[in-house]
Amino acid sequence: MDPRLSLNQITTKSWSLPEAVAGCAEAGVGWIGLWRDKVAETGVDEAARLLKEHGVRVSSLCRGGFFTGVTPEGSPVDGVAQTREAIDEAAALGTDVLVLVVGGIAGNDLAASRQRVADAVGELAPYAGERGVRLGLEPLHPMQCAERSVLSTVDQALAIAVEHPAEQVGVIVDEFHVWWDPRIEESIAAAAGRIAGFHVCDVLVPLPDPLLGRALPGDGPIDHRRLRAAVEAAGYSGPIEVEVFNADLWARPGQDVLAETITAFERYVA
Amino acid sequence: MDPRLSLNQITTKSWSLPEAVAGCAEAGVGWIGLWRDKVAETGVDEAARLLKEHGVRVSSLCRGGFFTGVTPEGSPVDGVAQTREAIDEAAALGTDVLVLVVGGIAGNDLAASRQRVADAVGELAPYAGERGVRLGLEPLHPMQCAERSVLSTVDQALAIAVEHPAEQVGVIVDEFHVWWDPRIEESIAAAAGRIAGFHVCDVLVPLPDPLLGRALPGDGPIDHRRLRAAVEAAGYSGPIEVEVFNADLWARPGQDVLAETITAFERYVA
């Protein structure tokens, strides 16, 4: 098995954190991407203990962000305060990457919303750096611009990241969000030394839904080897997370989903 | 009323072409954007006669394209042949703009699909020019990349357009498709002299569906005056189409929808 495969635990959503960690260990998957809500169910200390016991490392923690002050549901949120907590949590879990979903448009002002994101990153970057955590700015697909992320492209995320030391702020390349971008290969090349994570999945055609339209690699039109080659040419050699939001997969036993994830990864990504 | 307002007839989908033309004339709207399926129901000659009788001009005809050889449903299609017919139809209807939806990804090869689009435009541009019709390359939202359009940005459309005389190939700026683009203002400025149409609407938040998530201007986060100013600074002074795909609007009488369209345009765009 490719030792760089990491299971983003959203892919096996029916599993609790202890089940997902044990499942990875049993299947020989050495990395896992964690979500804060799942960590909270188990508790940070117990999660850290389980990870150590099973010899599974954390590729990233999802997620901080929401710096524009509103949740996807439109409620107010203090994204900076929550992200400080998430930085501490990432450090406690032994991962050096915190994924950021920066937040959607506030007050119908796209330029001002983007400025709030840049300001928040400036405020948090030194805090993250002191704790050995790198902020991973993840551009989300433009269909999520209004609700979740006013950062839509790798270029845009990189423009914010380069204002800070490389060990404090990087960018996450997630295939679902950026595969369509006509500039993606140049953008990834420009992000050399700044790539903090590479997430793979496929896109369902026809796209059924803005959020759940993902599939395992191979079940859609994304050219995974081309994007992996671009990311590696830019110097990224870290874990590769398989991150799939898909209601059908979520309804199935975690063990079966992980087995299929491994097969899909070997066949289309490795 | 702003004399540049044009009703794209998809907005009043419940109306036939004769109803839409008469409705525009009655409401004092001097422009209409037509769709080929609606034109076919009435017949091209009868449609042209009705337009003349009512003094309504055609801002554009939707649509040619599908040059990658597959329909959104995945059936084979000869997009070049169909677009030749659409060019003739546009000329017969007295419009100088044919909107192109270029087609989605074929054979899971994004680069090759984009090349097929560029090749088809090269083949058709002189034919369109001889008939006084300009091909309007419309980038569609990235969520429609796989099924409908491997052109996702104004930059990308412009790169193809500039290979041909400006009177033969231009680009269409549709707010729904490009509002999120961090480069949109520079892209529009770069497209000076190449803008063949400006389409306005809003985006629903949360986005319910990849196709029908549109609303009348003012019912979402798009800053219409900012985009209109950018398009005008780039020299575009033609009709502005209101084009809304929205199941609730479609279920309502055309007359009511047109009245609301006029109000929304005056309030948020004019």
Coordinates of C-alpha atoms in Angstrom, one line a residue, chain A residues 8 11 44 63 66 108 116 159 177 227 234 236 247 265:
Chain A
N8 CA -10.0 11.7 6.0
T11 CA -15.2 9.5 4.3
V44 CA -8.8 15.3 22.8
R63 CA -11.2 22.8 10.7
F66 CA -15.2 31.2 9.4
N108 CA -22.9 41.1 0.5
R116 CA -11.4 40.0 6.8
A159 CA -1.6 35.4 -2.2
H177 CA -12.6 22.2 -5.2
L227 CA -2.8 16.6 -10.3
A234 CA 5.9 21.5 -6.4
Y236 CA 4.8 18.1 -1.6
A247 CA -24.6 10.1 1.4
F265 CA -6.4 5.0 -4.2

